[in-house]
Coordinates of C-alpha atoms in Angstrom, one line a residue:
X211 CA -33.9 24.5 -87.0
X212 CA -37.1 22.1 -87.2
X213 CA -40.1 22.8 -85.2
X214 CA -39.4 19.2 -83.7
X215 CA -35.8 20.1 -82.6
X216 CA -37.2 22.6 -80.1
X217 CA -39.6 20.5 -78.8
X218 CA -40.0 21.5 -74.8
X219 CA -38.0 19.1 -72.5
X220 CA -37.7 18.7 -68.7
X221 CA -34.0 17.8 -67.9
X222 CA -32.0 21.0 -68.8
X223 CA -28.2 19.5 -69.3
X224 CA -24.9 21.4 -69.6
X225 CA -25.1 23.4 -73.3
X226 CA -28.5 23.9 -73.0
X227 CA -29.0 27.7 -73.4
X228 CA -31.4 27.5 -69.9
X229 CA -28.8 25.8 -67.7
X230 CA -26.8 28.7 -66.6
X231 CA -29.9 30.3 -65.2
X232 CA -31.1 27.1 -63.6
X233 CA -28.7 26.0 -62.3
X234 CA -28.2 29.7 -59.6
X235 CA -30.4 30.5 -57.4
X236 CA -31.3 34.8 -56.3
X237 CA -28.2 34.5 -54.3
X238 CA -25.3 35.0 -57.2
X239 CA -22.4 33.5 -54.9
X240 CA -23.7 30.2 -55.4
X241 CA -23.6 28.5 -59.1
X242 CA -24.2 24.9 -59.3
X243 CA -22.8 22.9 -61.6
X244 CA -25.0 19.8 -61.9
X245 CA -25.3 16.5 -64.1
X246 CA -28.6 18.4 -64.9
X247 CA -31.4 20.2 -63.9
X248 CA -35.0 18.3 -63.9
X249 CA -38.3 20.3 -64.0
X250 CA -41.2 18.7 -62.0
X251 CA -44.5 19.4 -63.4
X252 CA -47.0 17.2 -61.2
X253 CA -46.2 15.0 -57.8
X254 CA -45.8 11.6 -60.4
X255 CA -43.2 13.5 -61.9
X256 CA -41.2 14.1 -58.6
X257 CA -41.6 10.7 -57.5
X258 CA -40.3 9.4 -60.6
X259 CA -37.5 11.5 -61.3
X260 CA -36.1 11.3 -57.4
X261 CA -36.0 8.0 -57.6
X262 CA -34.3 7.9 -60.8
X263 CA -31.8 10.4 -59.3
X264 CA -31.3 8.1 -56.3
X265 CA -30.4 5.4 -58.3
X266 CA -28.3 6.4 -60.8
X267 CA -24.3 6.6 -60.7
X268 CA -22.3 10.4 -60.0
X269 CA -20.1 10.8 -63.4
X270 CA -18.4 12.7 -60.5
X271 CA -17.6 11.5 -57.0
X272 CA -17.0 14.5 -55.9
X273 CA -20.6 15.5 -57.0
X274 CA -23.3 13.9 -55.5
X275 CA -25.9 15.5 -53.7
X276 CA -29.7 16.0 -54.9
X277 CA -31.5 19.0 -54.1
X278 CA -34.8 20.7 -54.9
X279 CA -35.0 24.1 -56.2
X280 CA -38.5 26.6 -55.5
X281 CA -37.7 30.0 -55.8
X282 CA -34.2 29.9 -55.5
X283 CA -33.6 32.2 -52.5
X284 CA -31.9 29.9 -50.5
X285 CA -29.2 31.9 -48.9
X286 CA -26.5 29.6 -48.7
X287 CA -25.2 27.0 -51.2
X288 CA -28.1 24.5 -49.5
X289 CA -29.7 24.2 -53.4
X290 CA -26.5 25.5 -55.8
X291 CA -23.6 23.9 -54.2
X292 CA -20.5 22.9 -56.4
X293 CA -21.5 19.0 -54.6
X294 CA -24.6 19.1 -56.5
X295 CA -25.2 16.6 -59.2
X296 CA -28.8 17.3 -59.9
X297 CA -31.4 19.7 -59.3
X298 CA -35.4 18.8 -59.1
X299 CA -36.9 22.1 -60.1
X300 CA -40.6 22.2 -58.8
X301 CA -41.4 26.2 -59.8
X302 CA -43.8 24.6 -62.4
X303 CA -46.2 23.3 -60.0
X304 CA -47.6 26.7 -58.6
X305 CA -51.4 25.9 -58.7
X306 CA -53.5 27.1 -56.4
X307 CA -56.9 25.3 -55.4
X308 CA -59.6 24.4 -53.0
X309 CA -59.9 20.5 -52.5
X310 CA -63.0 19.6 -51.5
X311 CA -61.5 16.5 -49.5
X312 CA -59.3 18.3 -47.5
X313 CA -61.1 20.7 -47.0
X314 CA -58.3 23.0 -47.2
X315 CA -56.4 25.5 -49.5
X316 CA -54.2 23.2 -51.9
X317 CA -50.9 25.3 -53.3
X318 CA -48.0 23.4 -54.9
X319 CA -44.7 23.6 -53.6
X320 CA -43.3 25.7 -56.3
X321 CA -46.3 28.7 -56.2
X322 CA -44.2 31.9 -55.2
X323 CA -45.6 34.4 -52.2
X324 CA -46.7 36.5 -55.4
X325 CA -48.6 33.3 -56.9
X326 CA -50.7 33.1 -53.5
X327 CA -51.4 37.0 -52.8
X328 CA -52.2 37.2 -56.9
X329 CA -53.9 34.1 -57.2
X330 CA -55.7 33.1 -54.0
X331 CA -56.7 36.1 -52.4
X332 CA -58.6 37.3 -55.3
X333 CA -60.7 33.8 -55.5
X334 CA -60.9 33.3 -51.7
X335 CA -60.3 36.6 -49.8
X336 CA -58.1 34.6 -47.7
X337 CA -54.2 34.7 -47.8
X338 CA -50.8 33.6 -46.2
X339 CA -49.4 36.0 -44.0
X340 CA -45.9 35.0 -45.7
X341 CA -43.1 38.0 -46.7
X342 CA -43.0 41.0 -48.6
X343 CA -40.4 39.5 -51.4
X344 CA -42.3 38.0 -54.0
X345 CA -40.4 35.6 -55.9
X346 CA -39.7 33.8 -52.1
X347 CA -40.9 29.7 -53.1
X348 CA -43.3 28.8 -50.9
X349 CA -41.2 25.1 -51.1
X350 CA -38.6 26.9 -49.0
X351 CA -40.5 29.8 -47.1
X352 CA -43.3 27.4 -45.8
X353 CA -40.9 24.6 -44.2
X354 CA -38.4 27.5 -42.6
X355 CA -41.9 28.9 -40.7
X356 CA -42.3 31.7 -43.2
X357 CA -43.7 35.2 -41.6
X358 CA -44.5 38.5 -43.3
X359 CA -46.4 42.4 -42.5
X360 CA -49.4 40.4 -41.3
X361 CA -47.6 37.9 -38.8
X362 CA -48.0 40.2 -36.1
X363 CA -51.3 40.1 -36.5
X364 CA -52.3 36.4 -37.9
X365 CA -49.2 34.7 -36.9
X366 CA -46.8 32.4 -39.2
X367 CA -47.6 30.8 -42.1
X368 CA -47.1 27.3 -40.8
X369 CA -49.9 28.2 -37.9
X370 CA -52.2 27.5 -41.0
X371 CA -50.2 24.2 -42.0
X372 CA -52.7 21.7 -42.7
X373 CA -51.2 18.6 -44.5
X374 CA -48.2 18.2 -46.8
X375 CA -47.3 16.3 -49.4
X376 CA -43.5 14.4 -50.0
X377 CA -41.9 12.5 -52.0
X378 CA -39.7 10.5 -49.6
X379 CA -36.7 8.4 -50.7
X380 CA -37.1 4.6 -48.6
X381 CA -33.8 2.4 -47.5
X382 CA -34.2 0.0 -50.3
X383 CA -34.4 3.7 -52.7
X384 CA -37.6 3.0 -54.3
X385 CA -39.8 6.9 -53.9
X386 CA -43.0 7.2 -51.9
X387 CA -45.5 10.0 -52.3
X388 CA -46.8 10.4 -49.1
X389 CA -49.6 12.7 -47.6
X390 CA -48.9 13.6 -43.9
X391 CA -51.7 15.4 -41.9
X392 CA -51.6 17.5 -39.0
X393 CA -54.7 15.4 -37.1
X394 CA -53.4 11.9 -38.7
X395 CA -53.8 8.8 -36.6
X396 CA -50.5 7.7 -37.7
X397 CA -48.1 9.5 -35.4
X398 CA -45.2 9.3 -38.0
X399 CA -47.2 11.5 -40.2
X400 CA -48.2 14.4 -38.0
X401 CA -44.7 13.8 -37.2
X402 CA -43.6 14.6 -40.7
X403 CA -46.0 17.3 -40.8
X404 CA -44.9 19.0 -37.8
X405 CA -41.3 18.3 -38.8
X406 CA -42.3 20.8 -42.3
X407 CA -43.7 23.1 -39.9
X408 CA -40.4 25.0 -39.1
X409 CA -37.9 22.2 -39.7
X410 CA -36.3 24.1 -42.6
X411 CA -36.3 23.2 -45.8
X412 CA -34.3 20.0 -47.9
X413 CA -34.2 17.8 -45.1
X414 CA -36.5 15.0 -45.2
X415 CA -37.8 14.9 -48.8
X416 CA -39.2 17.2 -52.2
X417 CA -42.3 18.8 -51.0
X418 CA -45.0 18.6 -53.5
X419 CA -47.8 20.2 -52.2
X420 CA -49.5 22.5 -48.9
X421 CA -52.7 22.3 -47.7
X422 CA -53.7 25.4 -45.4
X423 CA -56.9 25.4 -43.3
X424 CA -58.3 28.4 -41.8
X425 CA -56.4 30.8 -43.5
X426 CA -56.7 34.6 -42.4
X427 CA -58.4 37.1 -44.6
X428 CA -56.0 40.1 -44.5
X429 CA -57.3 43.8 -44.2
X430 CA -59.6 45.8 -47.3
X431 CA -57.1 48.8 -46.8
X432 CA -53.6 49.5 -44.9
X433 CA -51.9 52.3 -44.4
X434 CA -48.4 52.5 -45.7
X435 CA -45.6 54.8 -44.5
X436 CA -42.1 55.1 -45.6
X437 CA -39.9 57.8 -44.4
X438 CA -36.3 58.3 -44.0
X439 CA -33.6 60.4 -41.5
X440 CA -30.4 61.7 -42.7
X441 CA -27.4 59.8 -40.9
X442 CA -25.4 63.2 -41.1
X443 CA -27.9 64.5 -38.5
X444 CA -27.1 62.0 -35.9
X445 CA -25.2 61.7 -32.9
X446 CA -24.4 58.7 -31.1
X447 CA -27.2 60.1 -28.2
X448 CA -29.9 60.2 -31.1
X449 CA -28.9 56.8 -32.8
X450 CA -29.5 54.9 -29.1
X451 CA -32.8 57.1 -28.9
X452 CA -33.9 55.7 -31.8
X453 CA -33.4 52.4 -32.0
X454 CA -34.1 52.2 -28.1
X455 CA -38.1 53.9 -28.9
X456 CA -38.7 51.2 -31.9
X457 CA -37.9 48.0 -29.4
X458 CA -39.5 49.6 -26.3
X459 CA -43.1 50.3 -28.8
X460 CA -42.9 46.6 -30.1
X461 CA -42.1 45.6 -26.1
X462 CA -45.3 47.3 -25.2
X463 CA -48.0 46.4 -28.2
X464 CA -48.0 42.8 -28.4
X465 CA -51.6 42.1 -28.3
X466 CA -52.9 41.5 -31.9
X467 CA -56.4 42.4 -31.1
X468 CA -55.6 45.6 -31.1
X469 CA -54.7 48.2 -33.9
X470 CA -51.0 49.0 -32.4
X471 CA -50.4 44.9 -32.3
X472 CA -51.0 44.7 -35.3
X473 CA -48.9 47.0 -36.6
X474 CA -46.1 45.7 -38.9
X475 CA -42.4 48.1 -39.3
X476 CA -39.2 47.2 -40.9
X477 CA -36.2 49.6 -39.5
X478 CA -33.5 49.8 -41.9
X479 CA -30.0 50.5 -40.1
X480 CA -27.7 51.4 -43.2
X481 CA -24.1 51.7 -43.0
X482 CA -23.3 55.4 -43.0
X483 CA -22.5 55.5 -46.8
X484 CA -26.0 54.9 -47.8
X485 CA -26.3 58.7 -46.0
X486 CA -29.9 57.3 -44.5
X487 CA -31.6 55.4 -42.2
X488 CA -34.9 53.5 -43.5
X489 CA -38.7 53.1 -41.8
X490 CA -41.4 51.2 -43.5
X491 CA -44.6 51.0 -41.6
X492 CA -48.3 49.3 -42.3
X493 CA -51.1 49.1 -40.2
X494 CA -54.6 47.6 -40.8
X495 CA -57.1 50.6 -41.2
X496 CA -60.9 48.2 -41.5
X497 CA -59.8 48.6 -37.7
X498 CA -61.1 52.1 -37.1
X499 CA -57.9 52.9 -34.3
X500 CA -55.5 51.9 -37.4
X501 CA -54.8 55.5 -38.3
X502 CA -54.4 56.3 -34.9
X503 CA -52.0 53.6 -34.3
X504 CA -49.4 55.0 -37.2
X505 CA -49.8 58.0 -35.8
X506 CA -48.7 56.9 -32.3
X507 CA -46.2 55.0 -33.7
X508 CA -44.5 57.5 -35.9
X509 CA -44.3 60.2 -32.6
X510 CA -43.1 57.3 -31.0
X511 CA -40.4 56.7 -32.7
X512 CA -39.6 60.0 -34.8
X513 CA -41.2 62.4 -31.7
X514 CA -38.0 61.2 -29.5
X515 CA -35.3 62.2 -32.1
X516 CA -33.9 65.6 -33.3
X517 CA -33.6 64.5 -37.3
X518 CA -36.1 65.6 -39.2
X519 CA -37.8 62.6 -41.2
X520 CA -37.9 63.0 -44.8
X521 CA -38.7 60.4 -47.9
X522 CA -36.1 57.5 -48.5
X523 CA -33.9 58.3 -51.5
X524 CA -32.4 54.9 -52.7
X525 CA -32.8 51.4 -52.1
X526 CA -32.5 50.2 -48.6
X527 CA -31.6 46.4 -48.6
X528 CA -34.5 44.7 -51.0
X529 CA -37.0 47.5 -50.5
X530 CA -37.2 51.1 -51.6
X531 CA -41.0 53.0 -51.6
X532 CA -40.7 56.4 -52.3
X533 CA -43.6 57.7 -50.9
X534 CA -44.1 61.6 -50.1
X535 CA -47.3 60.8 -48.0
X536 CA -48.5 57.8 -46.1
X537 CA -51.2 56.1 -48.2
X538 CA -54.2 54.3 -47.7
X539 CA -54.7 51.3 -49.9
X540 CA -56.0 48.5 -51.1
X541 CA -54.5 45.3 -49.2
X542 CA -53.2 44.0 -52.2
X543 CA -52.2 47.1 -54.1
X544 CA -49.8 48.2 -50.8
X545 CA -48.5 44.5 -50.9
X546 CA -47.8 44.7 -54.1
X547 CA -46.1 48.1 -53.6
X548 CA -43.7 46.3 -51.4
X549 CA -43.2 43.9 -53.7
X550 CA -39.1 42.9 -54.0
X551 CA -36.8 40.6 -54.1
X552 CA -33.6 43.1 -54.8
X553 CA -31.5 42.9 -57.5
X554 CA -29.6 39.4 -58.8
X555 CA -27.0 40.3 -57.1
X556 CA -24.3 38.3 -54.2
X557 CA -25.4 38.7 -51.0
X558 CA -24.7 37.3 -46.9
X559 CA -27.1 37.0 -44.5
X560 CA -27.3 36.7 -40.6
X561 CA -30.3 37.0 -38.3
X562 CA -31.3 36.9 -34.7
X563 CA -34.3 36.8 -31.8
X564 CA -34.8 39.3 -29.5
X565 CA -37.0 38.8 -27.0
X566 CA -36.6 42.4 -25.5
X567 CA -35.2 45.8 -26.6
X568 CA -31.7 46.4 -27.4
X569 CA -29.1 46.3 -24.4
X570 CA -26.6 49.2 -24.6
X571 CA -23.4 47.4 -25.7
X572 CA -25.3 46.2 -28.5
X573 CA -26.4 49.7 -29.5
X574 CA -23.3 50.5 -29.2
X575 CA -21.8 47.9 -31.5
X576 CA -24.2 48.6 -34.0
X577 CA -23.5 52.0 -33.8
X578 CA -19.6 51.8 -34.5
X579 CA -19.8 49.3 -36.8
X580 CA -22.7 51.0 -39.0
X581 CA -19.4 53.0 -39.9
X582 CA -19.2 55.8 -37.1
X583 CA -16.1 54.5 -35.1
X584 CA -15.7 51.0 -37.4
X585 CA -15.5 50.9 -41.0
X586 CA -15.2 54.2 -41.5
X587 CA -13.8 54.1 -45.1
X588 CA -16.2 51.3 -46.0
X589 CA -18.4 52.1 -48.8
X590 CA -21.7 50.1 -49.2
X591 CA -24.5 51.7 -49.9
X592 CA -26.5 48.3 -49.6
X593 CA -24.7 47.1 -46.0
X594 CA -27.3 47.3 -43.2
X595 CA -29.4 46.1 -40.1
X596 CA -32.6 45.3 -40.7
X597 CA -34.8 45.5 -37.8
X598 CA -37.9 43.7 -37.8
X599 CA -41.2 44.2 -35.8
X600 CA -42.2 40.6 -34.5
X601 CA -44.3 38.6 -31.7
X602 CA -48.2 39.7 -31.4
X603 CA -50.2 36.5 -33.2
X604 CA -46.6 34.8 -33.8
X605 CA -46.4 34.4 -29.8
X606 CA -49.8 32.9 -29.8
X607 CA -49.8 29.8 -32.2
X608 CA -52.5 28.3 -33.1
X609 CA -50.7 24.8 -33.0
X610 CA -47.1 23.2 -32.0
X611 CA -44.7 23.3 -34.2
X612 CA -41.3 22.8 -34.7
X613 CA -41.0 26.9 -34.7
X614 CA -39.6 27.3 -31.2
X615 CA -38.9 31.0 -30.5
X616 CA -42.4 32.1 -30.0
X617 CA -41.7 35.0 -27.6
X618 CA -39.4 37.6 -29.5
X619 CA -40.2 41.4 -29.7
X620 CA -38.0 41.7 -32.7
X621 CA -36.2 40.0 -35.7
X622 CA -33.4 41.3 -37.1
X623 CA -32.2 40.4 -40.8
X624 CA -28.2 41.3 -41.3
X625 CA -27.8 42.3 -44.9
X626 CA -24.7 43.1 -47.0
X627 CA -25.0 43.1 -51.4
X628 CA -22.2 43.1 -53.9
X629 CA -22.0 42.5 -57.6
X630 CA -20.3 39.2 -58.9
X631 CA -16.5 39.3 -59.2
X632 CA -16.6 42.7 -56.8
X633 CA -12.9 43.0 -55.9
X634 CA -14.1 44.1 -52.6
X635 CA -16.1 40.9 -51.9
X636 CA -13.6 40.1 -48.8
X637 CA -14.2 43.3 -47.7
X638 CA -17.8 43.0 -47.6
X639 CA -17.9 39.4 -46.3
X640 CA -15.6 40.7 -43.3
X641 CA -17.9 44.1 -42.5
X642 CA -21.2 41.6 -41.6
X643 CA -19.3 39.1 -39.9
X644 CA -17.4 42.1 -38.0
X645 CA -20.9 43.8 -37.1
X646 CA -22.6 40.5 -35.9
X647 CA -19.9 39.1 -33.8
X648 CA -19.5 42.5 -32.1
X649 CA -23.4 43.3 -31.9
X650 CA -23.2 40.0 -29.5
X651 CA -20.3 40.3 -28.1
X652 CA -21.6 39.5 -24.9
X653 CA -22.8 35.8 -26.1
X654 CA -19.7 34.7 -27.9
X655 CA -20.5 36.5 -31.4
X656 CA -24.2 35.3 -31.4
X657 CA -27.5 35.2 -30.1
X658 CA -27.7 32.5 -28.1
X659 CA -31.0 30.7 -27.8
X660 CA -32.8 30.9 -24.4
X661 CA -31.0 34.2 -23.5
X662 CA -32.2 37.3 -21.7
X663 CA -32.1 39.1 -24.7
X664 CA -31.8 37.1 -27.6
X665 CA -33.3 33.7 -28.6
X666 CA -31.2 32.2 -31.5
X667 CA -31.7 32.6 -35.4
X668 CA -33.8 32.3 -38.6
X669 CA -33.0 29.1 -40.4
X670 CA -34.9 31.0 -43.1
X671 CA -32.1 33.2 -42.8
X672 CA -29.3 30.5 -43.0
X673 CA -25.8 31.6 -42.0
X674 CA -23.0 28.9 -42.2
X675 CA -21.1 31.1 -40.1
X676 CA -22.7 29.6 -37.2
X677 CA -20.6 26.9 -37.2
X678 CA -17.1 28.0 -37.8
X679 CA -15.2 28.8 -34.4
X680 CA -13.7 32.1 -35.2
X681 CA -17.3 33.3 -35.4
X682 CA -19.4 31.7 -33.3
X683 CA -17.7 31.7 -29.5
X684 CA -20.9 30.6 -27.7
X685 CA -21.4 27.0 -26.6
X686 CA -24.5 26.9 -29.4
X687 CA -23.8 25.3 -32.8
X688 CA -26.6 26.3 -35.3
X689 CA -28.3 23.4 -34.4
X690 CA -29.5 24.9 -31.1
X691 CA -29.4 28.5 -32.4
X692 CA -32.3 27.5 -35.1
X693 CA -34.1 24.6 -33.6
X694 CA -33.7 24.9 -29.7
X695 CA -35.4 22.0 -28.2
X696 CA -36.6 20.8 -31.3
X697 CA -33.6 19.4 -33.1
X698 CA -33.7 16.1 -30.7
X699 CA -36.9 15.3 -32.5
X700 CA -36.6 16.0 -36.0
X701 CA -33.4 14.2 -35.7
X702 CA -35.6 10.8 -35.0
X703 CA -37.8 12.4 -37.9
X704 CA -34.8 12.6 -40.5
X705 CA -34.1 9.0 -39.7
X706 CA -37.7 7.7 -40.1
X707 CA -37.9 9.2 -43.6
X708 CA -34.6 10.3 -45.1
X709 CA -32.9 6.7 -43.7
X710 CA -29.9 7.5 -46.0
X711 CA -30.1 10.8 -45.6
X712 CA -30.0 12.1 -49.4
X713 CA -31.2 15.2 -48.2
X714 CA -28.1 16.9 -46.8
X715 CA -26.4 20.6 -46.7
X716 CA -24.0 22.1 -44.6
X717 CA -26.8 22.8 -42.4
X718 CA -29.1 20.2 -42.7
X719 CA -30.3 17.9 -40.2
X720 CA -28.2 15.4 -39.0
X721 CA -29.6 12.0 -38.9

C-alpha cells in the first residue's frame, strides 16, 4: 500500500476500517448507520460541511437526519440513531485558549472535561466545575448545564457561559457562523446564548466554540473518601436511616461559603447483588474547617446506622476508588482519581430533582425494588441509584439561564449496565423502568416539576421514557419535566435559528 493511499481524510464512509467506531457513541445500544461520518477540524470546516450536508439528497429516505457528535455520551439515540444519515464529528477541535478580545477562556466544542482540567487548569489555575467522567464532550455537557464535585461550591458550568459560537443552518440553507454573547445588544443573540445555557444539546445548531469568563479556581488539596456498607447488614429500619441522614445533611448545608456547603458526595444505592452500598465524598481542605466538615459528614451519615463501613470492593456504576484511608490531595490528582467514564458498555438512564429529603413511600420503593421485596432473583451487579449531593452555589446563579431547577437538595442519576447482545437486556430495561415508576409513584411514575418534593429531570440525563404513557402517568411530558418554564422560549429560539428545524431527536425541541 502506497504512502499516498493512506493519506488522512475527514469523511469516514462505510468500509472504512474507522467507521464502526465513529459511527457509536459510549452508549453501545445505539449504532448509527450513516451516509458518513465528517470530522470538523476548525469552525470553516463546520460551516462548510453543514451546509453541504443540508443540501445534499438522503440515498435513503428513511435516513435523514444530521447530528453532531462531541464525546459521544449522549444517552439516548439523539447522535447514533438508525435515522441518521451523517455525523459532523467536532472531537478534533479541543483547544484551549485565552483570547485577548473576549476576554474570556476560549475551548472548542469538542475539548473533553479531561482536556479542560489537563489543559487549562495547569496554564490558568482556573477550571470548569463540570463532572467527574472524563471523556464527557464539553459540545454536549456545556449546552445540558453541565455540573460536577465543585458545583456545590462554584455553581454550573453555564454560570460561567460567556459567548458561543454556531454554525446555524438559514431558511434558504446556506450556513452562518455566528458569535452570540451573553451582554450582546442584539437580543436574538443573548437569546441564542442563553438558549445554550441549559437548552440541551443538538437543537439549534453545531456548536463550535465556548468562551467562559470568570471562571473559578478550584481548591490546592481535597480530601477524598470512599467507603462502603455491606447490604447483608441491613434492615429495612437501617436502609431509611441511611438514606433519610444523607438528604436531611444536604437539606441543612446549603451555604457554599462554608466548608460543609461545599462539600460534594455521590451515594451509590446498588441492587442487592452488587452485596454493597457506595459513598464517595470530597471536601475542599485550603478551607481550614474542610477536615472537620468530612468528619461531620461521615458521623452524620455512618454515626446513625449499625453497618460497619468498610472499603468498596467493585465498581459501583462508572466509579470505583479503592481507598483504605481518606486522602488529602492535590485538586487535580483526586480529580483525576475519579476519573471514569465506565466501561463501553449498554446502558439506560433516568434522573430526577429533589428539592427536599426523601418521603417515605419513596424510601420504601427504592428499598423493594433495590431487590429486597422486588427483584429478588435479579442479578446486576451494575443496577443502582445514584444519589447526588446538589444546590449550594447551583441555587445561587450568577446569571439567568435556561437551567430552571435552581433549588434542589439532591440529584439522583438511575443507572442500569449490560453488555451488547445480553439475553437479559429486557430484563434489565424492565428493572429501571420498574424502580423509577414506583420510586414516584405518588406523581404518576415521575418527578414532576414544581412538586413538593421533586422538580423534574436532567436533560443531560435524557430518558425517552418520559414520553411514553405506560411510564410516565403525570400530566408532564419531558418537555416540562426538563425545561419547566423555559421551553415556551426556546421554542421561539428554535424557530429564529433552526427555521427548518434540521436539528431534531426524539427529544429535541419542537419548533
Amino acid at each position: 500500500m502506497s504512502e499516498t493511499s493512506t493519506l488522512p481524510t475527514t469523511v469516514v464512509r462505510p468500509g472504512d476500517k474507522r467507521y464502526p467506531a465513529l459511527s457509536r457513541g459510549f452508549n453501545q445500544r445505539w449504532i448509527a448507520e450513516p451516509e458518513y461520518v465528517r470530522l470538523v477540524r476548525t469552525p470553516g470546516e463546520v460551516r462548510a460541511a453543514l451546509e453541504e450536508a443540508v443540501n445534499e439528497a438522503p440515498a435513503d429516505p428513511e435516513r435523514t437526519r444530521i447530528t453532531a457528535r462531541a464525546g459521544g455520551h449522549c444517552y439516548e439515540d439523539f447522535v447514533c440513531g438508525k435515522d441518521v444519515r451523517v455525523i459532523l464529528d467536532v472531537s478534533p477541535m479541543y483547544g484551549v485558549s485565552y483570547d485577548g478580545d473576549m476576554q474570556a477562556y476560549c475551548v472548542g466544542a469538542g475539548a473533553t472535561n479531561w482536556h479542560v482540567y489537563s489543559h487549562l487548569y495547569p496554564l490558568s489555575g482556573k477550571t470548569l466545575p463540570g463532572g467527574s467522567c472524563y471523556s464527557v464532550g464539553l459540545g454536549g455537557h456545556i449546552p445540558a448545564g453541565g455540573f460536577g464535585l465543585l458545583s456545590r461550591q462554584h455553581g454550573l458550568t453555564v454560570d460561567y457561559l460567556y459567548a458561543v459560537e454556531v454554525a446555524v443552518v438559514r431558511a434558504d440553507k446556506t450556513v452562518k457562523l455566528v458569535v452570540a454573547r451573553r451582554d450582546d445588544k442584539d437580543e436574538r443573540l443573548r437569546d441564542l446564548l442563553w438558549a445554550h445555557a441549559g437548552g440541551g444539546g443538538g437543537n439549534f445548531g453545531v456548536v463550535t466554540r465556548f468562551w467562559f469568563r470568570g471562571l473559578p479556581e478550584p481548591p490546592k488539596q481535597v480530601l477524598l473518601t470512599a467507603l462502603a456498607w455491606d447490604w447483608e447488614d441491613f434492615t429495612k429500619d437501617e436502609f431509611t436511616a441511611l438514606v433519610t441522614a444523607y438528604g436531611e445533611y444536604f437539606r441543612d448545608h446549603q451555604d457554599a461559603s462554608t466548608a460543609p456547603g461545599k462539600l460534594f458526595a455521590l451515594l451509590k444505592l446498588n441492587h442487592v447483588s452488587n452485596g454493597q452500598i457506595g459513598l464517595l465524598a470530597q471536601v475542599d481542605v485550603d478551607d481550614s474547617d474542610g477536615p472537620q466538615a468530612m468528619t461531620d459528614f461521615i458521623e452524620a451519615v455512618d454515626g446513625r446506622i449499625g453497618p460497619a463501613a468498610t472499603k468498596m470492593r467493585s465498581v459501583m456504576g462508572e466509579h470505583f476508588v479503592h481507598m483504605d484511608i481518606p486522602r488529602v490531595m492535590p485538586w487535580l490528582t483526586a480529580t483525576q482519581a475519579l476519573n471514569a467514564s465506565g466501561e463501553n458498555r449498554c446502558g439506560k438512564y433516568k434522573s430526577a430533582y429533589l428539592r427536599k429529603p426523601f418521603t417515605g413511600q419513596q424510601i420504601d420503593a427504592m428499598w423493594a425494588y433495590l431487590g429486597n421485596e422486588e427483584y429478588t432473583d435479579y442479578v446486576n451487579k451494575q443496577a443502582l441509584i445514584q444519589v447526588d449531593s446538589y444546590g449550594g452555589a447551583v441555587n445561587r446563579p450568577l446569571h439567568d439561564t435556561a437551567v430552571r431547577q435552581r433549588d434542589s437538595i439532591l440529584k439522583l442519576q438511575y443507572q442500569v449496565y449490560w453488555t451488547r447482545h445480553d439475553p437479559q437486556e429486557d430484563a434489565h430495561l424492565a428493572w429501571i423502568r420498574d424502580t423509577y415508576k414506583a420510586t414516584f409513584a405518588g406523581t404518576g411514575g415521575v418527578p414532576v416539576a414544581g412538586g413538593d418534593v421533586t422538580d423534574g429531570c436532567y436533560i443531560g440525563y435524557p430518558d425517552t421514557d418520559l414520553d411514553d404513557e405506560r411510564w410516565n402517568g403525570s400530566d408532564q411530558s419531558s418537555e416540562t419535566l426538563y425545561y419547566k418554564d423555559a421551553y415556551a422560549k426556546l421554542q421561539e429560539i428554535k424557530r429564529y435559528w433552526d427555521p427548518l428545524n434540521v436539528f431534531r431527536h426524539t427529544q429535541s425541541i419542537r419548533p
